[in-house]
PDB file of C-alpha atoms in Angstrom:
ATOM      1  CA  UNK A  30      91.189  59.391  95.190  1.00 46.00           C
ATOM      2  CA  UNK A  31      93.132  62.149  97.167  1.00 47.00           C
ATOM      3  CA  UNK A  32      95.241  64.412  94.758  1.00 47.00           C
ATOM      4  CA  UNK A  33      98.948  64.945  96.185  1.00 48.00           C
ATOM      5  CA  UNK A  34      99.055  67.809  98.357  1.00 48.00           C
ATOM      6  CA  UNK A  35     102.114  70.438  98.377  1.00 47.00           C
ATOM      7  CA  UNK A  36     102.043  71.849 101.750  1.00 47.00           C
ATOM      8  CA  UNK A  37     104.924  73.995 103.692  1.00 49.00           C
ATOM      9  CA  UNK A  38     105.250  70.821 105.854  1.00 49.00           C
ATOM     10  CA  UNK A  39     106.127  68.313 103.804  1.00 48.00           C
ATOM     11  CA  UNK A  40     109.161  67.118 104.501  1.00 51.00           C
ATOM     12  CA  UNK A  41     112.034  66.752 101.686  1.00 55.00           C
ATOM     13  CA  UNK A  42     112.444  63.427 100.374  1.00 54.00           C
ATOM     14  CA  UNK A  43     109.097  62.045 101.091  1.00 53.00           C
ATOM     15  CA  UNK A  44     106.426  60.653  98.960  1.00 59.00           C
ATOM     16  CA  UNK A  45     103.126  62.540  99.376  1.00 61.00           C
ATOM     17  CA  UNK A  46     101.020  58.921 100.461  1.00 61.00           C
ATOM     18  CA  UNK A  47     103.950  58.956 103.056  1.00 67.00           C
ATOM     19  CA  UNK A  48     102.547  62.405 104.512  1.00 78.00           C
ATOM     20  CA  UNK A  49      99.127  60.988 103.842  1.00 82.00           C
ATOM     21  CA  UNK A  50      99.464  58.063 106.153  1.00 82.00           C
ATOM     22  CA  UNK A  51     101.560  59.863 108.874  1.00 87.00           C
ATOM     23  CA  UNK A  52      98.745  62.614 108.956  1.00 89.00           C
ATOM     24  CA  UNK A  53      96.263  59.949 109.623  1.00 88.00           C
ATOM     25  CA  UNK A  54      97.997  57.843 111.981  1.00 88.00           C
ATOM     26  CA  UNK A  55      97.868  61.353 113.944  1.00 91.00           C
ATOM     27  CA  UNK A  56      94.457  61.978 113.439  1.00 91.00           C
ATOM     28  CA  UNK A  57      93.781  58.274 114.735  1.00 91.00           C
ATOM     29  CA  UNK A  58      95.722  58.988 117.990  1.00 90.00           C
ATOM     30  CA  UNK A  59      94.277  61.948 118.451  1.00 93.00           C
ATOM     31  CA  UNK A  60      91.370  60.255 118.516  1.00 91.00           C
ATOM     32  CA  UNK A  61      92.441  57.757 120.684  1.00 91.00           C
ATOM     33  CA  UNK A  62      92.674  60.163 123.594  1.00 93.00           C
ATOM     34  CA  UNK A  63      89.706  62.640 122.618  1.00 95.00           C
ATOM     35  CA  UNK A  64      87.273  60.108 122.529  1.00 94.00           C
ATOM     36  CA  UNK A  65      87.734  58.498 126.493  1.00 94.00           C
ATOM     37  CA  UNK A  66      88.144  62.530 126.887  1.00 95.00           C
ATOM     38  CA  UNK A  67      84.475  63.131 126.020  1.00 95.00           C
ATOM     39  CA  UNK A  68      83.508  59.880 127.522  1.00 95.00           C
ATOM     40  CA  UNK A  69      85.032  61.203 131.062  1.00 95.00           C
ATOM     41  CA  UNK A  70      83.447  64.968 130.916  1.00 95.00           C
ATOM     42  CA  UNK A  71      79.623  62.588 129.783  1.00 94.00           C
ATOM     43  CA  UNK A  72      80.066  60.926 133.103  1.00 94.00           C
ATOM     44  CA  UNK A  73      81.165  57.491 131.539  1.00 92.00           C
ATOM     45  CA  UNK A  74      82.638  55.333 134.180  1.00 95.00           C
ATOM     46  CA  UNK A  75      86.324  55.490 134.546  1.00 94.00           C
ATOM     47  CA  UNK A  76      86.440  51.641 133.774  1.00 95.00           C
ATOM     48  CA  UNK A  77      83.994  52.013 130.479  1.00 94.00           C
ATOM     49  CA  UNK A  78      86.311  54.655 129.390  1.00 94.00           C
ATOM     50  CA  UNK A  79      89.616  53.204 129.797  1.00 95.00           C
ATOM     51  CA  UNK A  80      88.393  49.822 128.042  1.00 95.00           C
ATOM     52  CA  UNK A  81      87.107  52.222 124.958  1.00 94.00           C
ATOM     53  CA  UNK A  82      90.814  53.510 124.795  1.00 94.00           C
ATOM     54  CA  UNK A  83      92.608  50.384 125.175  1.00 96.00           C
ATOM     55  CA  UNK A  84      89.936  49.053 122.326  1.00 95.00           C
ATOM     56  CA  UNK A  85      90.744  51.966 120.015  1.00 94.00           C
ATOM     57  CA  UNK A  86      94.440  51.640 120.701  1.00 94.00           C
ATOM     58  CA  UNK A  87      94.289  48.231 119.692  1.00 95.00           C
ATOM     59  CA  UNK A  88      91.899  48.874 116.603  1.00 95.00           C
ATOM     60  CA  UNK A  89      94.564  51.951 115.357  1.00 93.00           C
ATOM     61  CA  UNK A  90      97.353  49.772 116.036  1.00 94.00           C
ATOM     62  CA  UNK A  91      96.032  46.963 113.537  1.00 95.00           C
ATOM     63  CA  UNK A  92      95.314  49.725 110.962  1.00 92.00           C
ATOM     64  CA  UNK A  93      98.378  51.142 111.167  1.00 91.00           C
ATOM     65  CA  UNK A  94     100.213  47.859 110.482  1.00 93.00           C
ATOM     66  CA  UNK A  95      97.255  47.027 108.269  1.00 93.00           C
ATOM     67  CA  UNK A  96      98.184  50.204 106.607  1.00 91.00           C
ATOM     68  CA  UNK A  97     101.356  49.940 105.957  1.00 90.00           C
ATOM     69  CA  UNK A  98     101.718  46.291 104.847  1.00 93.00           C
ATOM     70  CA  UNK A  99      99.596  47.302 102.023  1.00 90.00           C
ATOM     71  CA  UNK A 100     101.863  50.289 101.255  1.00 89.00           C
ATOM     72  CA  UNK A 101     105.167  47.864 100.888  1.00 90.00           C
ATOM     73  CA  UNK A 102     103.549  45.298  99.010  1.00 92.00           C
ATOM     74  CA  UNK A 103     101.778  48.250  96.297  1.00 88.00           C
ATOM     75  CA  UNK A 104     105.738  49.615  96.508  1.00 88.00           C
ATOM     76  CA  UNK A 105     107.015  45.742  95.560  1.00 90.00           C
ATOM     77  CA  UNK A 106     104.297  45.690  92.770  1.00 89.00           C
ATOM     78  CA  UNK A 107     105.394  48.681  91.227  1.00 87.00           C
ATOM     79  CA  UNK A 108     109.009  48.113  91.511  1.00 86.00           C
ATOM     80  CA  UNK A 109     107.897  44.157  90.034  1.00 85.00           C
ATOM     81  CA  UNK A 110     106.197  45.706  87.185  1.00 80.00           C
ATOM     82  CA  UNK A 111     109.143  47.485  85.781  1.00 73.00           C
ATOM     83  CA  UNK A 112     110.968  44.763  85.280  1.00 62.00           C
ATOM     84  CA  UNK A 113     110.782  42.523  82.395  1.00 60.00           C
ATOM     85  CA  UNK A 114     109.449  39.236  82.656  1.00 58.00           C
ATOM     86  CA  UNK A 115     108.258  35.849  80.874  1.00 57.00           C
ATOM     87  CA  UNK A 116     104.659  35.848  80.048  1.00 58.00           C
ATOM     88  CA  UNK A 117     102.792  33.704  82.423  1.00 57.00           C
ATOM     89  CA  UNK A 118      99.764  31.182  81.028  1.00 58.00           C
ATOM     90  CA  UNK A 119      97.630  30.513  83.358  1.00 60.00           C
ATOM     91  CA  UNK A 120      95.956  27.307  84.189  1.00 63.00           C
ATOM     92  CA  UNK A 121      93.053  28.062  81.694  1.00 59.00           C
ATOM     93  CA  UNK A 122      94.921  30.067  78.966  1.00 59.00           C
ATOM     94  CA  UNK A 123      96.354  26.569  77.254  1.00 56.00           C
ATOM     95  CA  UNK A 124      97.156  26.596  73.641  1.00 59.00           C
ATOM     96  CA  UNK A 125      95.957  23.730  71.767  1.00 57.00           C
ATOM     97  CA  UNK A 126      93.378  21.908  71.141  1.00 57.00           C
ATOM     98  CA  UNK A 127      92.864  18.548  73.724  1.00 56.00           C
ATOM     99  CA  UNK A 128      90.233  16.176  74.095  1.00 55.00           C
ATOM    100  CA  UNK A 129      90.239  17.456  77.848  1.00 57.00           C
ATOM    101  CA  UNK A 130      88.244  20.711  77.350  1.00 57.00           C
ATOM    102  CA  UNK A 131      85.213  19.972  79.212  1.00 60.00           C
ATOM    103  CA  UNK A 132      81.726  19.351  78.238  1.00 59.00           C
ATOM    104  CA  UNK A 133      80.281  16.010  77.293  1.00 63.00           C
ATOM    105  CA  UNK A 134      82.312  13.815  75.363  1.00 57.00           C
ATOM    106  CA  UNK A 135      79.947  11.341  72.770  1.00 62.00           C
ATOM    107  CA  UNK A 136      81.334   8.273  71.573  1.00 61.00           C
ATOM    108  CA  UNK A 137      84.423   7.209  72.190  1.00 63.00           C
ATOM    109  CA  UNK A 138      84.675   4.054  75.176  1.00 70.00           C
ATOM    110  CA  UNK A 139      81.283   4.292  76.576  1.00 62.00           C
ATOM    111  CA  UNK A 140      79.554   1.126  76.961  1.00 68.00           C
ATOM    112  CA  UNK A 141      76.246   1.113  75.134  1.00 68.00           C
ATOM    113  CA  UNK A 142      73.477  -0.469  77.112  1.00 59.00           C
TER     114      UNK A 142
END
């Protein structure tokens, strides 16, 4: 796991993950245009090239939203798990003891052959 950073460019206000994500969305553009770069100066074709940028334009794009979907929904957990609530049985977790708790049942209504 990546320790929180303190760096001079940290903006006020902002969680650390924040700067986290934000520096890699960067990184992932940056990528975006060095790669068809190299491809070009390698004597790629023009065509090739722009087709591997549009792909990892498309791929970053998904990420990002991928990205931060996953950062709201840790954010609603967290803000969820301050809050008091019922405790929640499961299906499984029933109290009592039934006839209906699986296995094989003898006696009972079977016919006897």
């Amino acid at each position: 796991m990546l320790s929180p950073r303190a760096t001079p460019g940290t903006r006020p206000g902002t969680h650390p993950r924040e700067d986290r994500t934000t520096d890699l969305m960067r990184w992932a553009a940056f990528s975006c245009v060095l790669v068809p770069v190299v491809l070009l100066w390698y004597g790629t074709s023009l065509a090739g090239t722009a087709g591997t940028a549009l792909g990892l334009a498309a791929v970053t794009a998904v990420c990002r939203v991928l990205l931060r979907r996953s950062e709201r929904y840790a954010a609603r957990l967290l803000a969820e798990d301050h809050t008091p609530q019922a405790h929640h049985r499961g299906r499984h977790q029933r109290t009592g003891s039934g006839s209906h708790r699986g296995g094989r049942h003898s006696g009972g209504n079977s016919p006897v052959g």
